[in-house]
Coordinates of C-alpha atoms in Angstrom, one line a residue:
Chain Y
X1 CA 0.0 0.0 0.0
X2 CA 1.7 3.5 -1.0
X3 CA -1.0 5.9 0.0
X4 CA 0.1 9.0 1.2
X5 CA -1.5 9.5 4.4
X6 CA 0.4 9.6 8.3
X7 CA -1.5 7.2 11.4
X8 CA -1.6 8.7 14.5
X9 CA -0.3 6.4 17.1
X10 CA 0.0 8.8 20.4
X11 CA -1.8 12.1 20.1
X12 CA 0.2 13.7 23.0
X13 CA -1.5 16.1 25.4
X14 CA -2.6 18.5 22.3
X15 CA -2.0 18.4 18.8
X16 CA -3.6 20.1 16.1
X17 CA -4.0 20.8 12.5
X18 CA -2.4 24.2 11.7
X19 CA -1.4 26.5 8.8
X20 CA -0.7 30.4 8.9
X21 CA -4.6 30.5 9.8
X22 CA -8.2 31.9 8.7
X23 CA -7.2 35.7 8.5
X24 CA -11.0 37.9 7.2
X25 CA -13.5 36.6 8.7
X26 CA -13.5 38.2 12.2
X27 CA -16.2 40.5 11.5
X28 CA -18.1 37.2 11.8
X29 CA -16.5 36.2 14.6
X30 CA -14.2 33.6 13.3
X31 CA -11.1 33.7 15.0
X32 CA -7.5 33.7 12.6
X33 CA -6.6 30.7 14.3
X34 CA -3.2 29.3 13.4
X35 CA 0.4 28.2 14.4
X36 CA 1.3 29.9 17.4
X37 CA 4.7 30.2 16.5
X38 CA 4.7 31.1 12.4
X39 CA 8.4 31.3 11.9
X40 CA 8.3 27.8 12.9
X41 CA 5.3 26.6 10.9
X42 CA 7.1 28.5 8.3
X43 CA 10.7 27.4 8.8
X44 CA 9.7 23.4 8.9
X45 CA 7.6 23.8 5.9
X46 CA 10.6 25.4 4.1
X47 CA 12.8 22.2 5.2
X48 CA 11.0 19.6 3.4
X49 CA 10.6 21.6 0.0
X50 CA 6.7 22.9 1.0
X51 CA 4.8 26.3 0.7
X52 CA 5.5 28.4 3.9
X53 CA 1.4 28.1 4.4
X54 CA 1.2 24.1 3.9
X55 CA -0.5 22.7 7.1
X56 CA 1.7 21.2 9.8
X57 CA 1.2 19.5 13.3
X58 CA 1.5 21.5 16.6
X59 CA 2.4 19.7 19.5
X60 CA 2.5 20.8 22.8
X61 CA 4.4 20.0 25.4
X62 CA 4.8 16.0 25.6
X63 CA 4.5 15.3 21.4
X64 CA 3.5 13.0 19.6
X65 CA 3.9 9.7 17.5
X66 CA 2.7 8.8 14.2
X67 CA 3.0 6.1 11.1
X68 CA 3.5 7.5 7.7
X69 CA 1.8 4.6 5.3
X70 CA 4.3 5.7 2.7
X71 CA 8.3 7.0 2.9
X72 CA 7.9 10.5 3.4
X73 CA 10.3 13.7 4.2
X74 CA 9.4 15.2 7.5
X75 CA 11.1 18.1 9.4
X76 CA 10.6 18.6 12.9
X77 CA 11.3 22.1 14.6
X78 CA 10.1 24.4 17.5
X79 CA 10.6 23.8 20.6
X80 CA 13.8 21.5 20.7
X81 CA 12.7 17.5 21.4
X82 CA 14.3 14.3 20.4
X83 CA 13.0 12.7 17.2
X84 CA 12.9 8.9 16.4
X85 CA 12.2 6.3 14.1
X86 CA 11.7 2.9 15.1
X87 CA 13.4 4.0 17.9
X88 CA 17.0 5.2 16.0
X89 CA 17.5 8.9 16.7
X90 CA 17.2 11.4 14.1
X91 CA 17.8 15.0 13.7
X92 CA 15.9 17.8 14.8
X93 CA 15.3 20.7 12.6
X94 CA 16.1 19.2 9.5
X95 CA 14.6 17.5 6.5
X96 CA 15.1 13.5 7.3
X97 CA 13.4 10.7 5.4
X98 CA 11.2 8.1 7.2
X99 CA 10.2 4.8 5.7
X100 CA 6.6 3.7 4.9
X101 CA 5.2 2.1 8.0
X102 CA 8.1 3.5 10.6
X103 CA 6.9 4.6 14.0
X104 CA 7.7 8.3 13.8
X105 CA 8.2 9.8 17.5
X106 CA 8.1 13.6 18.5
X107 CA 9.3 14.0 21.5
X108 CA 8.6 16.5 25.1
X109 CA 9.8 19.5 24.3
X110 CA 13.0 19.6 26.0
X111 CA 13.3 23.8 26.0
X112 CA 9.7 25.6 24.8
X113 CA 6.2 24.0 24.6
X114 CA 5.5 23.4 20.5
X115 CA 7.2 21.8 18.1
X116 CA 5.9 21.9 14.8
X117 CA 6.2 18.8 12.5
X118 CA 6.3 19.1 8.7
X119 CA 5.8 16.2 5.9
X120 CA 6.4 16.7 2.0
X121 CA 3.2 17.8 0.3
X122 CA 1.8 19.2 4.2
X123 CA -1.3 17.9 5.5
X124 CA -4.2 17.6 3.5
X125 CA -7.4 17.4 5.6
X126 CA -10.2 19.7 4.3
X127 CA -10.1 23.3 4.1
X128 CA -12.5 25.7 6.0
X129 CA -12.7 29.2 5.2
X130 CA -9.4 28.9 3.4
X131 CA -7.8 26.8 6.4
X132 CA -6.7 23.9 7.6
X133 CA -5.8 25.3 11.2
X134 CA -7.7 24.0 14.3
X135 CA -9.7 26.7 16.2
X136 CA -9.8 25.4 19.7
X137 CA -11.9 28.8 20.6
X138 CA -14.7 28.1 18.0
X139 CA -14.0 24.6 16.9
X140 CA -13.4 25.0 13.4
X141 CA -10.9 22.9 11.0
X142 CA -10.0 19.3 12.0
X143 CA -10.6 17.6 15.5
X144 CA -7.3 17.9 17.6
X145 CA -5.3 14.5 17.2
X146 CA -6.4 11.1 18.4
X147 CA -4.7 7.8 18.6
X148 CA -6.1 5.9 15.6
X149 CA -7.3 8.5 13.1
X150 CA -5.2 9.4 9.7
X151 CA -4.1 12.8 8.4
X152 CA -4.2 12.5 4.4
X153 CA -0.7 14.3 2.9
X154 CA -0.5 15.8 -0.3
X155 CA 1.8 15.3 -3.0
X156 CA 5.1 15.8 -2.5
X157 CA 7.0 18.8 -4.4
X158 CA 9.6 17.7 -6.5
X159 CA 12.3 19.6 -5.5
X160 CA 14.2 19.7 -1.9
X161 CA 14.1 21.9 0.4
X162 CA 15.4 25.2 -0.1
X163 CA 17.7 25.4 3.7
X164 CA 19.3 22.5 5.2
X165 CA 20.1 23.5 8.6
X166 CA 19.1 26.6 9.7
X167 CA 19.9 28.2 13.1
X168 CA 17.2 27.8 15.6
X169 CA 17.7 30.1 18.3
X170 CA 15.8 28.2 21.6
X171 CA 13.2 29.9 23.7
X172 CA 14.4 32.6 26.2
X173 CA 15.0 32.2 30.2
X174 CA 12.8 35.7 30.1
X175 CA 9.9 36.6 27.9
X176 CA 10.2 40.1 27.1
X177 CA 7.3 41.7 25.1
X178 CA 7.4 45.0 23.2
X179 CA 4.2 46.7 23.8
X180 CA 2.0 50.0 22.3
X181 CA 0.0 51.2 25.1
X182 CA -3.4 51.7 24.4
X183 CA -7.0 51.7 23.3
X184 CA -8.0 51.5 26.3
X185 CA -5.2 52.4 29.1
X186 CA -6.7 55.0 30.4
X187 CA -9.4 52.7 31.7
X188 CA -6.7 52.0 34.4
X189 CA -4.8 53.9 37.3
X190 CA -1.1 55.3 36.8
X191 CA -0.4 52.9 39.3
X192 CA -1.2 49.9 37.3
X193 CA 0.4 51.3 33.8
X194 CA 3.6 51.9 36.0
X195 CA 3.3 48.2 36.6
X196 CA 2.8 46.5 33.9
X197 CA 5.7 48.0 32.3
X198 CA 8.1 47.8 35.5
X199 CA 7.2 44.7 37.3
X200 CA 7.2 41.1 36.9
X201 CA 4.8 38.7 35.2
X202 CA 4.9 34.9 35.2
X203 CA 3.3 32.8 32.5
X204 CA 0.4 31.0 34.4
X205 CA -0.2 27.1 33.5
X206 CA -3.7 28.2 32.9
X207 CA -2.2 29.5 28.9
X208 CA -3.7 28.2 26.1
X209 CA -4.1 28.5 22.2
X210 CA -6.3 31.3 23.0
X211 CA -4.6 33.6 25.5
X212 CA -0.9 33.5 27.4
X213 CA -2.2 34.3 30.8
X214 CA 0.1 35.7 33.3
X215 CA 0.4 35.8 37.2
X216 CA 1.8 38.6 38.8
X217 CA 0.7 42.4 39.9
X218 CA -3.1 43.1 39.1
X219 CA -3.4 46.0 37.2
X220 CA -6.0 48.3 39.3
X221 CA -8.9 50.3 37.0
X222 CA -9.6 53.8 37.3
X223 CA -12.8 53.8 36.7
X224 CA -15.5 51.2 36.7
X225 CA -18.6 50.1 34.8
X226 CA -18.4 47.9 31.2
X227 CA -16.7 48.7 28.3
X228 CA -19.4 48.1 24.9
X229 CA -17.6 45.2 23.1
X230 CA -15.3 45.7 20.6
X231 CA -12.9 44.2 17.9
X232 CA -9.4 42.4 19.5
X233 CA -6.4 42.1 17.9
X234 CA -4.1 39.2 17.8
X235 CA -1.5 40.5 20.7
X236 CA -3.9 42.4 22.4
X237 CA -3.5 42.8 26.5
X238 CA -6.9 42.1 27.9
X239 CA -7.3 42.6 31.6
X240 CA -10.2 40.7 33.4
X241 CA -11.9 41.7 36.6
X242 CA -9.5 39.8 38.3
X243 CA -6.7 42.8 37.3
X244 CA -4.5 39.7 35.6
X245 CA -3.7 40.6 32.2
X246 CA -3.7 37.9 29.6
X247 CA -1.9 38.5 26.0
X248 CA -4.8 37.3 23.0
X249 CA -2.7 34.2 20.9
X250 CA -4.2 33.4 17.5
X251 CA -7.4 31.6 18.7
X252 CA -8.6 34.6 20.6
X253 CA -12.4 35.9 20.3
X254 CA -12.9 38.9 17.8
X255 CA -14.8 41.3 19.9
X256 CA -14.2 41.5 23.4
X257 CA -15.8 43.3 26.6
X258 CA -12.6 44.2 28.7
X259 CA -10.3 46.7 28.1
X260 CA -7.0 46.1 26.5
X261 CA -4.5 47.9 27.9
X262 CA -1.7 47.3 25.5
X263 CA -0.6 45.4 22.2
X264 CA 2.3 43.2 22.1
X265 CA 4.2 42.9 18.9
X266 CA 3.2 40.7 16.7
X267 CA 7.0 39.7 15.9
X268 CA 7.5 38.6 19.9
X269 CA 4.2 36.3 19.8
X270 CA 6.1 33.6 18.6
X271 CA 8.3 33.8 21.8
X272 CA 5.5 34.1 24.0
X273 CA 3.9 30.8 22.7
X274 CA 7.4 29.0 23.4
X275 CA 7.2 30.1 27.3
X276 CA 6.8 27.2 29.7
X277 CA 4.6 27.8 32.7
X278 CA 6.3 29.8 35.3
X279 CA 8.8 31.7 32.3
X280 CA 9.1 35.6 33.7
X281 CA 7.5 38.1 31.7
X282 CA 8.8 41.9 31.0
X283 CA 6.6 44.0 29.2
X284 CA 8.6 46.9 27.6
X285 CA 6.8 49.8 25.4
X286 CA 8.2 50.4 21.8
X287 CA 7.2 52.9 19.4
Chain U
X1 CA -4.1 49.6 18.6
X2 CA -0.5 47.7 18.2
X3 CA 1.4 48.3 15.2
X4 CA -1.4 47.0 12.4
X5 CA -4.5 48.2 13.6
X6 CA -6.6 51.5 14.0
X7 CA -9.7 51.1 16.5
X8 CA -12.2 54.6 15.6
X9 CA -14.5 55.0 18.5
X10 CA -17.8 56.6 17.4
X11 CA -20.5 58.6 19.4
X12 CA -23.2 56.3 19.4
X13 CA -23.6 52.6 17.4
X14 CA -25.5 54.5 14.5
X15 CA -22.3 56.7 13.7
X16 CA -20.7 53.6 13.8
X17 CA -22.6 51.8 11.7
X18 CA -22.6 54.8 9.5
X19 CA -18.7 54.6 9.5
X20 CA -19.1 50.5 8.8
X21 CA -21.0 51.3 5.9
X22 CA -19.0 53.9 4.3
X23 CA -15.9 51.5 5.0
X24 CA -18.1 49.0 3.0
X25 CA -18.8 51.5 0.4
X26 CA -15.2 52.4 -0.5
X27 CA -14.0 49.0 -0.3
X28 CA -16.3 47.6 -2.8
X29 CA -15.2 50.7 -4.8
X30 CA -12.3 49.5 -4.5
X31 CA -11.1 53.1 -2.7
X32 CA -9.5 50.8 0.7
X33 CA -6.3 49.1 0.0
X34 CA -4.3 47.3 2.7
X35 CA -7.1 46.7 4.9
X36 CA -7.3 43.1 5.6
X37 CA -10.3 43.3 8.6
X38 CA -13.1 45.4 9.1
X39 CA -14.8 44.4 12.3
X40 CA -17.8 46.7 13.8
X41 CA -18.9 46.8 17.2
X42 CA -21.1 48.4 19.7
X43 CA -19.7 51.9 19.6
X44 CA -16.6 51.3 17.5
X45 CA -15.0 49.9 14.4
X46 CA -11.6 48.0 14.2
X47 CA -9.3 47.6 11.3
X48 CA -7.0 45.1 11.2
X49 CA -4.4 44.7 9.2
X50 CA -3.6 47.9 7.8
X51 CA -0.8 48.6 5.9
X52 CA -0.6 51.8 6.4
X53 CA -2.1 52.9 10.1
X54 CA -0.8 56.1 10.4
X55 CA -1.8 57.5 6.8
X56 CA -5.5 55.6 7.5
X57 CA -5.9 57.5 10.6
X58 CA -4.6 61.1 9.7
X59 CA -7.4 60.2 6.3
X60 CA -10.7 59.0 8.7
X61 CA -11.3 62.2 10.7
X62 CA -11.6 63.7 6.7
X63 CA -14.6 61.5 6.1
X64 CA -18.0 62.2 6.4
X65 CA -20.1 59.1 6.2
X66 CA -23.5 59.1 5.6
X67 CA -25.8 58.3 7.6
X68 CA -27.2 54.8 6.8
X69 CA -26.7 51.2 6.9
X70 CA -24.2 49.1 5.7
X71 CA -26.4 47.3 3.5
X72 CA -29.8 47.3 1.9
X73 CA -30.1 43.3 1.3
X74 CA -33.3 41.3 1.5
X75 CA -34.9 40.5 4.8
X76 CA -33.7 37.2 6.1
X77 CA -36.9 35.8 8.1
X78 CA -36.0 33.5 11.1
X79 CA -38.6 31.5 11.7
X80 CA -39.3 30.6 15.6
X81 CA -41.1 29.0 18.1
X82 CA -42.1 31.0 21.0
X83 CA -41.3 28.4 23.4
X84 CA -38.0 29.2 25.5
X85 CA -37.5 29.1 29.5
X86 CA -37.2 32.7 30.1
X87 CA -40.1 34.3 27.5
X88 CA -42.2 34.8 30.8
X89 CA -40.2 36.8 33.1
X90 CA -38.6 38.8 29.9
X91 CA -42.0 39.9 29.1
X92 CA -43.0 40.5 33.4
X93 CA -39.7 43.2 32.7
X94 CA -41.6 44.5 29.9
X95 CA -45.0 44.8 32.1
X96 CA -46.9 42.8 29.2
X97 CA -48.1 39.3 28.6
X98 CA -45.8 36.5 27.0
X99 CA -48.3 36.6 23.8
X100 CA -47.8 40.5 24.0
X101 CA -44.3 40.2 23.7
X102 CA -44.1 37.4 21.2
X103 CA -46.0 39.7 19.4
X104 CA -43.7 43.0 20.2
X105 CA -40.7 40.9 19.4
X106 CA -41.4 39.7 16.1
X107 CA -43.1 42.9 15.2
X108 CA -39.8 44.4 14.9
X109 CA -37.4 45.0 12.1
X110 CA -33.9 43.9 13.4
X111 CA -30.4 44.6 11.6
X112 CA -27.3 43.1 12.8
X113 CA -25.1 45.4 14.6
X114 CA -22.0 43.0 14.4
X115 CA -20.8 39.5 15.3
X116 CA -19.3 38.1 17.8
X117 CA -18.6 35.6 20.6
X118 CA -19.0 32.8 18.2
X119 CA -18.9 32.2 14.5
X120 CA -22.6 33.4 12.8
X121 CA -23.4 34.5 16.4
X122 CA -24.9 38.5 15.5
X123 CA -25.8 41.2 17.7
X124 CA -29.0 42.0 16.8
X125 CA -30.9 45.4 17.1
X126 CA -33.8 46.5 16.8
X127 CA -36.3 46.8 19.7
X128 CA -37.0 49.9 21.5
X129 CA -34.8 51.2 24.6
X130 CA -37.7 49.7 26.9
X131 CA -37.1 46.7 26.2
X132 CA -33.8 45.8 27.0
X133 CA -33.1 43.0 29.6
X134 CA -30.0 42.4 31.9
X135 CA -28.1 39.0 31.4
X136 CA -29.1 36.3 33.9
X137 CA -27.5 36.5 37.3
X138 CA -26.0 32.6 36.5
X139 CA -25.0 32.0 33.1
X140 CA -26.4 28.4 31.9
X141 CA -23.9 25.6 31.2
X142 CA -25.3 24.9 27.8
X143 CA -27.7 26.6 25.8
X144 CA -29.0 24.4 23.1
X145 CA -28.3 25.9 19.3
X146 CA -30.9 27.2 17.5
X147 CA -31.6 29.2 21.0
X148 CA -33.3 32.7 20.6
X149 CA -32.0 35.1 23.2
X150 CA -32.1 38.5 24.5
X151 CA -29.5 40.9 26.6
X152 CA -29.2 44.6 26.9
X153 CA -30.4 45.8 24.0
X154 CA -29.7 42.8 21.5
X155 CA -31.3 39.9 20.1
X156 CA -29.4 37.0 18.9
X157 CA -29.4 33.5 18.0
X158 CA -27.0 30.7 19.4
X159 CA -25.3 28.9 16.2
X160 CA -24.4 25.9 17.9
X161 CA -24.4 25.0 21.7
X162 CA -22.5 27.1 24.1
X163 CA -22.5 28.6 27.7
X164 CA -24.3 31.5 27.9
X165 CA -26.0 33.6 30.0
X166 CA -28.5 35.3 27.8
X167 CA -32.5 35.2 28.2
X168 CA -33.8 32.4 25.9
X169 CA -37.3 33.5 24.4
X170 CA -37.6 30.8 22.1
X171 CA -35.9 28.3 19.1
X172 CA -35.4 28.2 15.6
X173 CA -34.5 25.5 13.2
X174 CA -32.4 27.9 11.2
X175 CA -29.0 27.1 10.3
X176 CA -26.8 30.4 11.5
X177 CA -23.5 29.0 10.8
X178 CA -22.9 26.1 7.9
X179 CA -19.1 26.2 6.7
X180 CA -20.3 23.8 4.1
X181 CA -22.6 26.8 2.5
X182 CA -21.5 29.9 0.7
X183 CA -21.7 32.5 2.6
X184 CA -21.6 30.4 5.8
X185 CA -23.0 33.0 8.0
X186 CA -27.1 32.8 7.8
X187 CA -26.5 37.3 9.6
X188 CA -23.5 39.3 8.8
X189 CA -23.1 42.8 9.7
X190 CA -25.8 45.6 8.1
X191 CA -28.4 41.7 7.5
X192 CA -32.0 42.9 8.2
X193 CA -33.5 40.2 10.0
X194 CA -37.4 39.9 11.4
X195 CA -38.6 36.5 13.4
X196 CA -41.7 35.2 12.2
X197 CA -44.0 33.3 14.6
X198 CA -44.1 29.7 13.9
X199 CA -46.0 26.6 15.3
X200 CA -44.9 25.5 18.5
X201 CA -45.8 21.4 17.6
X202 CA -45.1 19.4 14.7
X203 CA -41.7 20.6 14.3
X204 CA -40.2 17.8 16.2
X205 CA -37.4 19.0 17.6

């Protein structure tokens, strides 16, 4: 049998579907979904000869393991874990070749939380709205991974990949986000934009797809009552009632009834979505 | 907002919806390059993805929409049984009899503000000022799609089942959300929507 098609043997604690996402649709209240970390979606895809937006795996922190039904190129990259095949070692972050019928493992992330695995010809489940990327928040694109169901591939491109080895600088010991202050900081006291800028955060466990929440200082309003929803932006600093401000990842809500005190960077997203639970977070303002 | 985006906050929702419109307009007129999301809300309107944010923004304030809706489309007619949990004591806040404000409710000429909260899931608007009602004190676990519900001054209609903490005033068998149909949203921003009255048996659901 030569179909091109990958098995899932071990799901891991999360893995999805993702591309660069369903950007467009928010005014329907679709979230953009997406890899977390682009540059690595992007930077596996490039390894085994793919378009930067074919649709790759996301794993999070413990990986996963899976049985391509024909020999196929696969790059793994991300968050640094040990790769397998029928138990040899292989390379991380680099294009390798795996057999028809070998037991491909990803494994934990040994720095970082997502790795980001990459076949030739990406992932060919169906496309919603232009994607294949798993929306956790609204439950679009394809169920995350369980043991047992199979992930059709497309055709491989006929030429290699375009970078063998590329450097892969690994998540930092301290998460520092660039921010723009603003819409809606002067929903809060002086006090509290002092601190977010000058204290502490740390990444709570309670981060998902959707949000990176953080632990640390709650940032005090100066003036109560409900904000009228409005449209959120990927990187946008929402603070709850509980003062603890939590930084919007791609499978965010569009419209939102908190204020957002600040925007992150989109560049420094990517970062933020490698930081293990308990990673110290600086938020720094930039023009 | 951030490096990409400009958020215009309007007086009131109709100069926003005004300003969705003429955003609409120019886009269709091809006159709005390098805007990759235009999302309306309650008071304001986000754009996302702008290539250029700071020539955008020194442009708007230049603008003088007119007033108006985003779109003059047919009326989409959402059929729906009068039947859910909470149509009694929204119509004791109204100071009117459940068949009173069945009646009220689907009297009215709706238009959807903007979406939200889910996929397909609009904010619809509509009834008078009166007749707005406060979200229940405790949120339900699941309300069951197809749910027609009521908070502050919106109506709108659960796509699929979700926690929510609306007032449920009764069901339809419309499909709000189908990524399998073109367009996939049943109410997008500037839709005019009325409920029409339908049998409460027979529809076996």
């Amino acid at each position: 049998m030569n179909d091109r098609a990958v098995a899932v043997v071990g799901a891991g604690a999360l893995t999805t579907v993702q591309d660069l996402g369903r950007p467009g649709f928010a005014h329907l209240g679709v979230p953009r979904s997406g890899a977390l970390d682009p540059a690595a979606a992007r930077l596996v895809n490039r390894l085994v000869g793919n378009a930067e937006d074919a649709a790759v795996l996301e794993t999070t922190v413990t990986g996963c393991a899976l049985r391509p039904r024909s020999a196929v190129t696969v790059a793994v990259g991300g968050a640094p874990c040990p790769v397998r095949a029928d138990g040899r070692p292989l390379p991380w972050g680099t294009a390798v070749r795996v057999p028809a019928g070998a037991l491909l493992e990803v494994g934990p992330a040994v720095r970082g939380l997502r790795s980001y695995v990459a076949f030739g010809g990406g992932i060919a489940v169906e496309p919603v709205l232009g994607s294949r990327s798993t929306d956790l928040l609204s439950g679009l694109g394809p169920a995350p991974l369980a043991e047992g169901a199979v992930l059709p591939l497309g055709a491989a491109a006929a030429v290699r990949g375009s970078v063998d080895a590329p450097p892969w600088p690994g998540p930092p010991d301290e998460l520092v986000l660039r921010v723009r202050l603003g819409p809606r900081d002067d929903w809060f006291t002086s006090a509290a934009r002092e601190a977010l800028t000058t204290r502490a955060y740390l990444v709570s466990s309670a981060s998902n797809r959707i949000g990176l929440r953080l632990d640390g200082p709650a940032l005090e309003r100066a003036r109560p009552g409900e904000l009228p929803s409005e449209g959120m932006v990927l990187g946008a600093v929402q603070v709850p009632p509980d003062g603890r401000p939590v930084v919007f990842l791609a499978d965010h809500p569009t419209t939102g009834g908190y204020p957002v005190v600040a925007v992150v960077r989109e560049a420094d997203l990517g970062a933020a979505a490698q930081a293990v639970p308990g990673t110290r977070v600086r938020f720094v303002t930039s023009r | 907002m951030g490096e990409h985006a400009l958020l215009v906050e309007l007086a009131d929702a109709g100069a926003a919806e005004a300003l969705h419109a003429e955003l609409l307009r120019r886009r269709a007129a091809g006159a709005l390059p390098g805007v990759r999301e235009i999302v309306p809300a309650a008071r304001t309107v986000l754009l996302d993805g702008v290539a250029e944010p700071a020539r955008l923004a020194a442009e708007l304030p230049g603008w003088e929409p007119r007033p108006g809706h985003a779109r003059v489309g047919e009326v989409v007619e959402v059929p729906v049984r009068y039947d859910g949990p909470d149509l009694a004591e929204v119509a004791a806040r109204w100071g009117v009899s459940p068949r009173e404000a069945v009646r009220i409710h689907s009297s009215a000429e709706f238009r959807v503000a903007f979406c939200g909260f889910a996929p397909g899931f609009g904010y619809l608007t509509g009834l008078g000022a009166r007749y707005e009602v406060p979200r229940r004190a405790t949120p339900r676990t699941a309300v069951p799609a197809g749910s027609v519900a009521l908070a502050g001054p919106y109506t709108g209609v659960y796509p699929r089942s979700s926690p929510g903490g609306w007032q449920l005033i009764g069901t339809t068998d419309a499909v709000l959300w189908d990524t399998g149909r073109e367009p996939a949203a049943l109410l997008s921003p500037g839709t005019r929507v009325r409920f029409v009255p339908a049998p409460r048996t027979g529809a076996g659901r």
